[in-house]
XYZ file of C-alpha atoms in Angstrom:
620
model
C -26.247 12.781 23.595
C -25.598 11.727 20.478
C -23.942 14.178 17.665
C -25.769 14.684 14.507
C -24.881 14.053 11.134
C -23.239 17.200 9.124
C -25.838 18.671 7.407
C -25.938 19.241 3.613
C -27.498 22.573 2.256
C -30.855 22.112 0.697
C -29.839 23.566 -2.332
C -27.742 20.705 -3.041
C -30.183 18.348 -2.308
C -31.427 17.298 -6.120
C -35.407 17.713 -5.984
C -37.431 14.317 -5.338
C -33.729 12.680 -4.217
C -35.483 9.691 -2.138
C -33.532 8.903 1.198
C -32.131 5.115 1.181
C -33.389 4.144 4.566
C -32.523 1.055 6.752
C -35.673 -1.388 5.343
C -33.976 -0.968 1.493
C -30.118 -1.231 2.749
C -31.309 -4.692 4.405
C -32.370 -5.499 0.986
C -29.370 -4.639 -0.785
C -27.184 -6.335 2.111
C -28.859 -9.699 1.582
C -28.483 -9.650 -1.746
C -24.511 -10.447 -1.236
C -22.834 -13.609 -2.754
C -23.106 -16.690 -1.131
C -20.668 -17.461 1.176
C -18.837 -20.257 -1.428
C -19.023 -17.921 -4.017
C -16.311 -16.467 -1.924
C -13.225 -15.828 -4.133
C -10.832 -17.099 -1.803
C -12.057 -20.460 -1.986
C -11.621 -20.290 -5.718
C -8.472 -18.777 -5.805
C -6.797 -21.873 -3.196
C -8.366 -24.536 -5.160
C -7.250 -23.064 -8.584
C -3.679 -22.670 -6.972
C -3.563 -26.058 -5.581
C -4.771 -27.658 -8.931
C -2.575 -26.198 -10.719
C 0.521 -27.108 -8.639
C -0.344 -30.583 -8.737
C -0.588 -30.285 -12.811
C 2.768 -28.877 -12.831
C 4.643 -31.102 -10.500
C 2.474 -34.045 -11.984
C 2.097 -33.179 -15.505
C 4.454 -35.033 -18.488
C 6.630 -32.240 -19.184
C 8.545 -31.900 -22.542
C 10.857 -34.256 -23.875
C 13.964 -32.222 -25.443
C 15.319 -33.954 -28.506
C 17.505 -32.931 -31.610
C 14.323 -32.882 -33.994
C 12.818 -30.668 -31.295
C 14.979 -28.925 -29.524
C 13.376 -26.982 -26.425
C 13.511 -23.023 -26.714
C 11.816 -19.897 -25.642
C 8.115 -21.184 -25.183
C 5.913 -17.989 -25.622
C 2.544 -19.354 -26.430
C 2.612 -21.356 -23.352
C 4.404 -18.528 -21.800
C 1.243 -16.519 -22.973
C -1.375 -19.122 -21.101
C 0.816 -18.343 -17.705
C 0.299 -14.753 -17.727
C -3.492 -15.476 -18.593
C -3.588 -17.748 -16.011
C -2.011 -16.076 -13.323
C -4.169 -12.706 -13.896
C -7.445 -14.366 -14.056
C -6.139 -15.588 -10.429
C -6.038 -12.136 -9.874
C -8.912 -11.534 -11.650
C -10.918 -13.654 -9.508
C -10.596 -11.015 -6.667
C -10.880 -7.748 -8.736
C -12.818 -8.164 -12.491
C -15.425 -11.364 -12.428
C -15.896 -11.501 -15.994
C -12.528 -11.152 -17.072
C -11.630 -14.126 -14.885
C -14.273 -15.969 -16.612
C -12.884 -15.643 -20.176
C -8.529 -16.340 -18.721
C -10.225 -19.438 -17.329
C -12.328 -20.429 -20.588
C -8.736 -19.762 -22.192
C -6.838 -21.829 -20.368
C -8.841 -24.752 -20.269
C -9.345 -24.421 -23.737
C -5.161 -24.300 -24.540
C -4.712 -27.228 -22.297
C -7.428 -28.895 -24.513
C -5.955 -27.626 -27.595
C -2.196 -28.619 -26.400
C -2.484 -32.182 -25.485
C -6.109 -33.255 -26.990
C -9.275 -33.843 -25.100
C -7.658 -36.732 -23.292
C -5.291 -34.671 -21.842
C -8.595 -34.555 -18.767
C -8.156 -38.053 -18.320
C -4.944 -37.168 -16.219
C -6.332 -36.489 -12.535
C -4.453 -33.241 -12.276
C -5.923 -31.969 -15.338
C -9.486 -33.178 -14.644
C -9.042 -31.341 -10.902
C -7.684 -27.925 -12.971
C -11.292 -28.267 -15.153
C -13.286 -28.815 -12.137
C -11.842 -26.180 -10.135
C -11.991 -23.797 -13.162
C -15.684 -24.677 -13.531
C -16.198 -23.965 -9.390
C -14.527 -20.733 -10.137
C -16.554 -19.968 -12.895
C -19.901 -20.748 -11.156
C -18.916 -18.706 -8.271
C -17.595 -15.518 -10.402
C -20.812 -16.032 -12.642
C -22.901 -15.681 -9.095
C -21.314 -12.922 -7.985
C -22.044 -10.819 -11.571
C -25.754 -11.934 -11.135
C -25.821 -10.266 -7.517
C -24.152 -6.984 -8.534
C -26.985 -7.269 -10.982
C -29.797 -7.972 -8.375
C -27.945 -4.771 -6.106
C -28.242 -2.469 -8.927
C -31.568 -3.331 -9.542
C -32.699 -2.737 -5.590
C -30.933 0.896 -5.584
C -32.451 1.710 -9.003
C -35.815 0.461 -7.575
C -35.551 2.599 -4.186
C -33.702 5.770 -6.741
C -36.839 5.589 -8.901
C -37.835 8.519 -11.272
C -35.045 10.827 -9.536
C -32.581 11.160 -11.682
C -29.576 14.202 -12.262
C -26.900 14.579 -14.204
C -23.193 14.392 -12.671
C -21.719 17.529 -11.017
C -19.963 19.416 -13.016
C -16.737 18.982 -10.521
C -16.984 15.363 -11.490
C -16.968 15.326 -15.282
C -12.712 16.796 -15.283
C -12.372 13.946 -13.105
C -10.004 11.201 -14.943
C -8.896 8.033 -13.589
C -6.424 5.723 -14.033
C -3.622 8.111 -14.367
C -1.485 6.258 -11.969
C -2.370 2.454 -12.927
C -1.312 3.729 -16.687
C 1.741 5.123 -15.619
C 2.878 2.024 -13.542
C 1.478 -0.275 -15.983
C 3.742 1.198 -18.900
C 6.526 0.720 -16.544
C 5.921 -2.874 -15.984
C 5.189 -3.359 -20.033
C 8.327 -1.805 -20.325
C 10.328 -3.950 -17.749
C 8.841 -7.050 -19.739
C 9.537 -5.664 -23.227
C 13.165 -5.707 -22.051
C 13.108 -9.581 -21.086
C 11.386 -10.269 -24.354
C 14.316 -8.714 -25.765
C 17.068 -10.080 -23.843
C 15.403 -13.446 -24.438
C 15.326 -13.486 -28.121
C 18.961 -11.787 -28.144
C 20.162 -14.830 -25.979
C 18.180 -17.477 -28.867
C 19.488 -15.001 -31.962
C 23.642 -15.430 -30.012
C 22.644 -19.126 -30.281
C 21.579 -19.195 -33.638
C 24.512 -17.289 -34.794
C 26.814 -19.343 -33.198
C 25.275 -22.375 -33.999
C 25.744 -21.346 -37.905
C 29.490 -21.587 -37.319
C 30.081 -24.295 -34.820
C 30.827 -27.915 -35.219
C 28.079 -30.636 -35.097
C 29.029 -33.725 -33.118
C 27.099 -37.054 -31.962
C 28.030 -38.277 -28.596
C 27.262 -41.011 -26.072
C 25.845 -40.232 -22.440
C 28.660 -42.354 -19.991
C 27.381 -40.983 -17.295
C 24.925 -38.492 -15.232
C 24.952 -36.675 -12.431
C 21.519 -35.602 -11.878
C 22.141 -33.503 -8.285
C 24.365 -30.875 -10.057
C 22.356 -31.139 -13.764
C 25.177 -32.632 -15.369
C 26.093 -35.238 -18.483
C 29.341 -36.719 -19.362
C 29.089 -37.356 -23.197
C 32.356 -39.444 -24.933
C 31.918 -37.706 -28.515
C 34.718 -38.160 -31.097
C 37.556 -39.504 -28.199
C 36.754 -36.557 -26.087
C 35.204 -36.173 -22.930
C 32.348 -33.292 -22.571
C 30.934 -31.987 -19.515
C 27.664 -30.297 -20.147
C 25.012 -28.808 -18.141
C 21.552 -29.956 -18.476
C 17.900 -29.211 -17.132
C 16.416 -32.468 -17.511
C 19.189 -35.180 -16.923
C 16.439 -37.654 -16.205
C 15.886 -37.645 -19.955
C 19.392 -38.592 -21.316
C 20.107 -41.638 -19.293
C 23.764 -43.876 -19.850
C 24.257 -45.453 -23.067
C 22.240 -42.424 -25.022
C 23.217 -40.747 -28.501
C 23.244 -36.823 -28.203
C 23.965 -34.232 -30.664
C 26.227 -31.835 -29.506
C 27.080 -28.053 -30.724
C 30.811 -26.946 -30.339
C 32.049 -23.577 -30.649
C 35.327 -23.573 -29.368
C 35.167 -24.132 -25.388
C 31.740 -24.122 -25.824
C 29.407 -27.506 -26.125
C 25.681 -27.580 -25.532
C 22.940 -30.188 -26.710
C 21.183 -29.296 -29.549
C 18.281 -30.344 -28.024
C 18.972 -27.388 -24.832
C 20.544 -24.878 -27.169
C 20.289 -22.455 -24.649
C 18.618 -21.344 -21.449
C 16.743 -17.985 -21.076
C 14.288 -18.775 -18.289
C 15.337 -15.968 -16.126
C 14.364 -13.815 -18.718
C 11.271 -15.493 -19.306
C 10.636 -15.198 -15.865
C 10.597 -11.586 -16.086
C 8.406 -11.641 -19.013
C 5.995 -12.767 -16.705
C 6.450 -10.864 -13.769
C 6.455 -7.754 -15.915
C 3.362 -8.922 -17.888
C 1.254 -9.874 -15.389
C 1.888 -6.632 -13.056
C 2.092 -4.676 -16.155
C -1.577 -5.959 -17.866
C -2.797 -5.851 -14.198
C -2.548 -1.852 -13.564
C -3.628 -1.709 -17.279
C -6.854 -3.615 -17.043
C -7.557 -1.120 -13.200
C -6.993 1.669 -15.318
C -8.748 0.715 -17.928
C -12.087 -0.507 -15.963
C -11.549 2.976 -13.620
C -11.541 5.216 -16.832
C -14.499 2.990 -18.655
C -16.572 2.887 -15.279
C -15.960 7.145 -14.799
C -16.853 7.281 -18.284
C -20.169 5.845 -17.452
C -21.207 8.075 -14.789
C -20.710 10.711 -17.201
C -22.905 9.414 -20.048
C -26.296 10.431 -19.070
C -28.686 11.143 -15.762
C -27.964 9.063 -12.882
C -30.113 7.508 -10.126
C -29.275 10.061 -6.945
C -29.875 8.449 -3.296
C -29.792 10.435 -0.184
C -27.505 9.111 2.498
C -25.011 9.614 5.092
C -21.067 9.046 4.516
C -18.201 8.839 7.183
C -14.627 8.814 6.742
C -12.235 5.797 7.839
C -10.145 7.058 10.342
C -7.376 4.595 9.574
C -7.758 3.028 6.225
C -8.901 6.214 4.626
C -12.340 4.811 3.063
C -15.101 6.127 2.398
C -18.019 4.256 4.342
C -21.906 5.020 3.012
C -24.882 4.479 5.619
C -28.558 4.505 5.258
C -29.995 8.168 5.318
C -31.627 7.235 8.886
C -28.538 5.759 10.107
C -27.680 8.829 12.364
C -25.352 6.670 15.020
C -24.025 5.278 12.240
C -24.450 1.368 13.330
C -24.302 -0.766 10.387
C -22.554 0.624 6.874
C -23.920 -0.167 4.065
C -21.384 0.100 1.777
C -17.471 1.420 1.024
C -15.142 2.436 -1.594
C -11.687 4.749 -1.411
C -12.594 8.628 -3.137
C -10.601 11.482 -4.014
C -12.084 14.866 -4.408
C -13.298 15.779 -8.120
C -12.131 19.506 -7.818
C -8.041 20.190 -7.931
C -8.479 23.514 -6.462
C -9.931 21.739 -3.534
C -6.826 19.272 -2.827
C -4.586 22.016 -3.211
C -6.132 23.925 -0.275
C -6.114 20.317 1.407
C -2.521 20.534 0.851
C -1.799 24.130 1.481
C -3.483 23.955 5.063
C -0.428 20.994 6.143
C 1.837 23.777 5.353
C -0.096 25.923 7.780
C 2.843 27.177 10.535
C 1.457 27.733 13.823
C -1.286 26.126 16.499
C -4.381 25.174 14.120
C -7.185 23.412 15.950
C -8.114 21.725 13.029
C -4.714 20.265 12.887
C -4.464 19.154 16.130
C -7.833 17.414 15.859
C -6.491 15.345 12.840
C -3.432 14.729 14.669
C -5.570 13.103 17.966
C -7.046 11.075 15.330
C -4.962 9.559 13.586
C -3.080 8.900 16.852
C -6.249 7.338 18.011
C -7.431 9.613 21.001
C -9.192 11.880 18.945
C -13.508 11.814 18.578
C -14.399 9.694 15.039
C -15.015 11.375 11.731
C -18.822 13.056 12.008
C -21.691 11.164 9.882
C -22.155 13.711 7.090
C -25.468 14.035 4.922
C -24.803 13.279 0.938
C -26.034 12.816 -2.299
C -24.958 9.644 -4.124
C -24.807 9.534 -8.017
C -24.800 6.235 -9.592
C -27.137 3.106 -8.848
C -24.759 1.219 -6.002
C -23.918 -2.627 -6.183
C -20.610 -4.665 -6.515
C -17.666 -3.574 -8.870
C -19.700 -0.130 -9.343
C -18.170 3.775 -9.595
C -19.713 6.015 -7.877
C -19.852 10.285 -6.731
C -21.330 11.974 -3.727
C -21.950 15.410 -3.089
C -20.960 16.499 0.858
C -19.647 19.062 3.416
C -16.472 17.954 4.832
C -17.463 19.707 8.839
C -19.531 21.330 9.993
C -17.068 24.431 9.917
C -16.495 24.158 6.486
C -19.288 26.300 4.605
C -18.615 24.797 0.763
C -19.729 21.748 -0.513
C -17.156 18.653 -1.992
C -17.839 16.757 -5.050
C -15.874 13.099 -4.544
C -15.542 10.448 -6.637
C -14.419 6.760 -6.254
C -11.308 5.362 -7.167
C -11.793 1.965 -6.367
C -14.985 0.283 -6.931
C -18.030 -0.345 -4.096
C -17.622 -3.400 -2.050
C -20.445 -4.243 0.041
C -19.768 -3.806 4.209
C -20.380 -7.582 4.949
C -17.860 -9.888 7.391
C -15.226 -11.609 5.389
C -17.286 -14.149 4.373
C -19.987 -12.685 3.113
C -22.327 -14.047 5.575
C -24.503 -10.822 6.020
C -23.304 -9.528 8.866
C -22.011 -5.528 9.147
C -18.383 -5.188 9.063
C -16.411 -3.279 11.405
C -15.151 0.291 10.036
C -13.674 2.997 11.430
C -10.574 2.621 14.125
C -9.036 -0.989 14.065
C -10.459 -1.343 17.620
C -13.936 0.844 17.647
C -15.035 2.375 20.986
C -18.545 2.351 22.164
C -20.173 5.323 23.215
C -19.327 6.248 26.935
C -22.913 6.492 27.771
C -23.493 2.796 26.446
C -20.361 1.171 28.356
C -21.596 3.481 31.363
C -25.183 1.804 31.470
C -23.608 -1.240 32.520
C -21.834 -0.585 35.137
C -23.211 0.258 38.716
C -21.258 2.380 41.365
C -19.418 -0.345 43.674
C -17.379 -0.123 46.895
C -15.132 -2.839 46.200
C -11.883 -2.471 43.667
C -12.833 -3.431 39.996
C -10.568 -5.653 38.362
C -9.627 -7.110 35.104
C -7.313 -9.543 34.774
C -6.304 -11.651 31.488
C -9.075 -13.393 29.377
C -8.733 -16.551 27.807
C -7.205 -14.989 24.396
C -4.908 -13.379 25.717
C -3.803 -16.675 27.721
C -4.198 -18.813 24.848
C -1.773 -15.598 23.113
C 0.729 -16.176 25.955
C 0.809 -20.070 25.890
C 1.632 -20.275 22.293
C 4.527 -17.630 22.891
C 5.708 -19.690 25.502
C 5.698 -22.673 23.052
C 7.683 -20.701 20.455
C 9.897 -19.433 23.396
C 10.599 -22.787 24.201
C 11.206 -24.793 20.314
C 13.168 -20.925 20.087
C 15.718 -22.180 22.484
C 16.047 -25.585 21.714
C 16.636 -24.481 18.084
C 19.070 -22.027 18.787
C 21.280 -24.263 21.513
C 21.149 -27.027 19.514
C 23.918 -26.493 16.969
C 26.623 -25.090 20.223
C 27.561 -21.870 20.282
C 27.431 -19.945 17.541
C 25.867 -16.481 15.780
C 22.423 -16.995 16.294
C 22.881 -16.473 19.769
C 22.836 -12.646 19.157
C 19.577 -13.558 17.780
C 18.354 -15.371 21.279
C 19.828 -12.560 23.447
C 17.845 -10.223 21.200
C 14.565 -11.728 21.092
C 14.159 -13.644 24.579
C 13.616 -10.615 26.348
C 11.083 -9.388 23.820
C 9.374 -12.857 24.742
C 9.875 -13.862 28.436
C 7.802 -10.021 28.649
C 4.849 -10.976 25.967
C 4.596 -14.247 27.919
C 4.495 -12.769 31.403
C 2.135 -10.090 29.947
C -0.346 -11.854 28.438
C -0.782 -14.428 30.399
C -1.327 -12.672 33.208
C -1.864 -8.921 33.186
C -4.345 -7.438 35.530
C -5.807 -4.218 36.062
C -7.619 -2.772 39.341
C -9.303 0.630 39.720
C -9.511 1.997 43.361
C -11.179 5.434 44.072
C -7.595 7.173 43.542
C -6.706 5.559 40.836
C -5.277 2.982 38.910
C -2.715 -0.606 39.472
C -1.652 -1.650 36.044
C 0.508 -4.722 36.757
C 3.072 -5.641 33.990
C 5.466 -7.986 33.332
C 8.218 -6.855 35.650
C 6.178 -4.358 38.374
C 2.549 -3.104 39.311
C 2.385 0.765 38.912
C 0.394 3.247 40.290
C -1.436 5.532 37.832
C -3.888 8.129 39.659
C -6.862 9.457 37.818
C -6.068 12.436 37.791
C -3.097 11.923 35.697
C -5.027 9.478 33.016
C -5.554 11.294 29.927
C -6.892 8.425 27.915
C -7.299 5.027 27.477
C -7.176 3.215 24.204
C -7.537 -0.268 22.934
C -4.689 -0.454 20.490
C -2.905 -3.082 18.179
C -3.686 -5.820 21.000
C -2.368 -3.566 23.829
C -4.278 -1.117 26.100
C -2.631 2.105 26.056
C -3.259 4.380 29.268
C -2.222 7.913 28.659
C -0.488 10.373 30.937
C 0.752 13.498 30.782
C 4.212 14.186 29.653
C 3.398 11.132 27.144
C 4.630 8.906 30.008
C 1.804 6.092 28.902
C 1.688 3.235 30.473
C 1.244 0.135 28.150
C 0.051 -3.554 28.919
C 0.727 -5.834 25.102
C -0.197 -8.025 24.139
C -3.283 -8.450 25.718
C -5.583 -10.877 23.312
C -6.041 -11.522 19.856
C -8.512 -8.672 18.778
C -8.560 -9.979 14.618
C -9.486 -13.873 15.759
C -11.568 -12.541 17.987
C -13.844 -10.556 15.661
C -13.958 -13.602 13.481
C -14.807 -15.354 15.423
C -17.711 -13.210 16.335
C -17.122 -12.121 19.650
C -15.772 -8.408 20.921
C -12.120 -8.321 22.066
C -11.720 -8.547 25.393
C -9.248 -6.085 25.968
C -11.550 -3.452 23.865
C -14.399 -4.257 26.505
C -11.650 -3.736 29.577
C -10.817 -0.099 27.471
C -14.032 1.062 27.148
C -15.157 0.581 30.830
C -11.708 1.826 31.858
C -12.593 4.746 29.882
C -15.885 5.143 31.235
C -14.672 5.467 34.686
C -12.276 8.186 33.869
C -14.994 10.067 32.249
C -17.482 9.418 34.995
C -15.813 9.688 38.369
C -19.230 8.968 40.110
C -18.709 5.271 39.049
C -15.390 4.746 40.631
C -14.843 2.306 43.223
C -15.063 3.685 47.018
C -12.324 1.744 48.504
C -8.875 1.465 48.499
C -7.387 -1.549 46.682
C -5.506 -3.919 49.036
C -2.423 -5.628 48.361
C -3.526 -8.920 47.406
C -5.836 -7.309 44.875
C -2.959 -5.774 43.276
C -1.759 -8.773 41.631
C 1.716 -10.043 41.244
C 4.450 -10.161 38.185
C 5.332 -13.209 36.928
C 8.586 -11.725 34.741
C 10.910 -12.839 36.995
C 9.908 -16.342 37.900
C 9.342 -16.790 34.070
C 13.105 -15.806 33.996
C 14.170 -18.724 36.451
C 12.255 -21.458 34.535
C 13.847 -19.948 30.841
C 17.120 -20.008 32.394
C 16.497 -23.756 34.072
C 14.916 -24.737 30.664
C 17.814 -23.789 28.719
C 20.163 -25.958 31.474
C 18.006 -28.604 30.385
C 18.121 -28.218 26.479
C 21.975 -28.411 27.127
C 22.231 -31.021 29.229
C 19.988 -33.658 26.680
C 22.058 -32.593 23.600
């Protein structure tokens, strides 16, 4: 029987709230960005381009008359450039206008011509994808809003009062002034370096030189200036070949070309670290505190629905109001509560000393062997879609008599696959358990042993380990004896038993119990022993009491699996595992025989890693 959402207290329940129901959140799910509108696909291509423009690009020619320095305009266009990468992901219109900006100073630097240079035309036609795609994505938000506000209607409330202290952005300030600061230093140190320079340069000696020779490995010139020899470093020695005239600066010891006076790119290069990190948290806190701001400017659209807690990520997942199993989200976002006084008890009951049920339930969770987070019924302020902030109004359990007032901190991202191609994504525990009842409906009492044995994953998982296994020891041998062997000794254990495993594990239930064969044995694990059994970070976990688990990993791929649309295998093997602990009247009758037991394969894979390394050092 399924459990029932939390209920929230009429009174809470703004008059004429409508419920979103399924019909509108298919609406609002189609209306997600086309699928090469996806940013990643933007992001690569803009990366790519502009690698190509760099390595490819004619890059300043240091001379006397223009000496090469500290750069900051262009230094300027490479922070723009690498946040509206950024940007791309996290603030669409922003992105649009560092794009516009730096197509526009590559224009302005170099002329209109400049896109007759293929690396530069492929920059302005990636840009212009990017822009099409982030110009898409606005226009959906747009069409999102407009379905909730359509389905919201007339209802209308102003925010809780809980809500309207609420500030964010507190901590994307505070790390953003530290970045400013870090680059405000390297601005610093860079013009002090230039400003040494200068004042050096007042005093020093001006010489003209020829190039003899240049070694452009080690960035360096030999310049015959005035009967003397000179070796001086150099960043471009490809542009000072033999038989050139230099000018030289000498200040005792010291000679540099005046046309590379001085070098403060490591500076620079902090500049932009600390800008773009720094300008970053600035422009989060800066969109969370204008989008809170919003909510709290007038009446907002209120939707009835049903929220659920991520029990490993921590977000905050929103369903349709007759969504009670909680199937498909509609929507998620990461929310704090609105009320101090609230987290403070939050914090207060950790501190708790003594056996707390409550504890111990959030304990089995976040170990994994606890039930999910209930479905709880709440009241969302704020017309949902794409980049949005949003509040809800909800009882945290059942047990809990008051009501919470939450807001977002990061903004509402639709609960599509990775590529937006309209299908729900998966929330809740990294490997999600169907109900008991469900897995138990497909399987019929049998007399004969069940077994599962290694899927084609988790072969294809074992072969490729076997491949690294195998280049692992031929790299390592190669060179003779020598440090890295440590390494082997440490890691070839570590493999031969990931091999053996998941190639080959096997499983077989019997009316007593279980045979979980492993890498090295097959154990016996009676049911009445099994506490649980969990599908966990590609290994199946079978609990026992006295935390003596017994663990088969890895056992598949569970992420490529999911992309690639299927259900893990192992999860499947979990579940129905599960479902026979829970339901003894589907266990097997017999007795598993010998044969049906399986075999390890550790210690043959031993003999043909030892024979294989023979091998690797008899051919080198």
């Amino acid at each position: 029987m399924s459990r029932q959402p939390v209920p929230l207290p009429a009174e809470h329940i703004p008059p004429g709230t409508p419920a979103w129901r399924t019909a509108d959140v298919l609406r609002w799910l189609d209306a997600v960005p086309a699928r090469w509108a996806h940013p990643l696909f933007a992001v690569v291509a803009l990366a790519v381009s502009v690698v190509w423009e760099v390595a490819t690009g004619p890059a300043p020619v240091c001379t006397s008359a223009e000496p090469c320095g500290s750069d900051w305009p262009g230094l300027a266009v490479a922070v723009v450039l690498v946040l509206s990468l950024y940007w791309v992901w996290r603030q669409p219109r922003l992105a649009i206008g560092g794009l516009v900006v730096t197509v526009v100073a590559l224009a302005v630097g170099e002329g209109v011509t400049v896109f007759a240079r293929p690396s530069a035309l492929a920059y302005l036609i990636t840009a212009g994808f990017a822009v099409a795609g982030l110009a898409h994505r606005t226009a959906v938000a747009g069409r999102q809003r407009g379905l909730a506000l359509e389905v919201a209607g007339s209802a209308a409330q102003p925010l809780p009062d809980a809500a309207r202290t609420f500030r964010r952005g507190r901590l994307s300030f505070a790390l953003a002034a530290v970045f400013l600061a870090v680059a405000g230093f390297g601005v610093h140190q860079a013009l002090g370096v230039a400003d040494a320079y200068e004042q050096r340069a007042a005093n020093a000696a001006r010489l003209s030189g020829e190039v003899t020779a240049v070694d452009e490995d080690d960035g360096l010139l030999t310049v015959t200036a005035e009967g003397r020899t000179h070796r001086i470093e150099t960043a471009f020695p490809e542009d000072f070949p033999v038989d050139t005239r230099v000018d030289l600066v000498a200040d005792g010891d010291r000679v540099v070309l005046v046309a590379e006076p001085y070098d403060a790119f490591g500076w620079e290069l902090l500049v932009l670290a600390g800008s773009v990190t720094g300008l970053a948290f600035l422009v989060n806190g800066v969109a969370g505190r204008l989008g809170a701001r919003r909510l709290r400017s007038g009446p907002l659209p209120v939707l009835h629905v049903l929220v659920r807690e991520g029990e490993e990520d921590g977000r905050t997942w929103v369903f349709a109001a007759d969504d009670t199993e909680g199937r498909r989200p509609v929507l998620w976002f990461h929310s704090l509560y609105a009320d101090d006084d609230r987290v403070k008890e939050d914090e207060d009951d950790f501190e708790t000393e003594g056996d707390d049920p409550a504890l111990d339930r959030l304990a089995a969770t976040l170990r994994g062997d606890g039930p999910a987070p209930p479905l709880r019924e709440a009241v969302l302020y704020g017309a949902p879609r794409t980049g949005a902030e949003v509040v809800f109004v909800a009882r945290d359990d059942e047990d809990d008599p008051e009501v919470a007032v939450e807001c977002s901190v990061t903004s509402v991202r639709p609960a599509v696959s990775l590529w937006n191609t309209g299908r729900p994504q998966t929330l809740g525990r990294k490997h999600p358990r169907r109900p008991v009842e469900e897995v138990a409906a497909g399987l019929t009492p049998s007399a004969e042993p069940r077994v599962w044995r290694a899927h084609g994953f988790s072969r294809a998982v074992g072969l490729g380990l076997l491949v690294v296994q195998g280049g692992g020891l031929w790299a390592v041998l190669e060179d003779g004896p020598s440090w890295h062997w440590l390494m082997l000794a440490v890691a070839l254990p570590w493999l031969v038993t990931s091999v053996a495993t998941a190639t080959t594990w096997r499983i077989t239930a019997d009316r007593d119990g279980l045979w979980v064969m492993t890498a090295w044995r097959v154990r016996r694990v009676p049911w009445e022993t099994i506490l649980s059994v969990t599908h966990r970070e590609d290994g199946i976990d079978i609990g026992r009491a006295g935390d003596d688990a017994v663990r088969l990993s890895p056992t598949g791929w569970a992420w490529l699996e999911r992309r690639l649309g299927r259900e893990p295998g192992a999860a499947r093997v979990a579940d129905e595992l599960r479902a026979l602990l829970l339901r003894p009247d589907l266990r097997p009758a017999g007795e598993a025989a010998s044969d049906r037991q399986g075999m390890p394969v550790g210690p043959p894979l031993v003999t043909l890693t030892v024979l294989w390394g023979a091998v690797v050092l008899l051919l080198l």
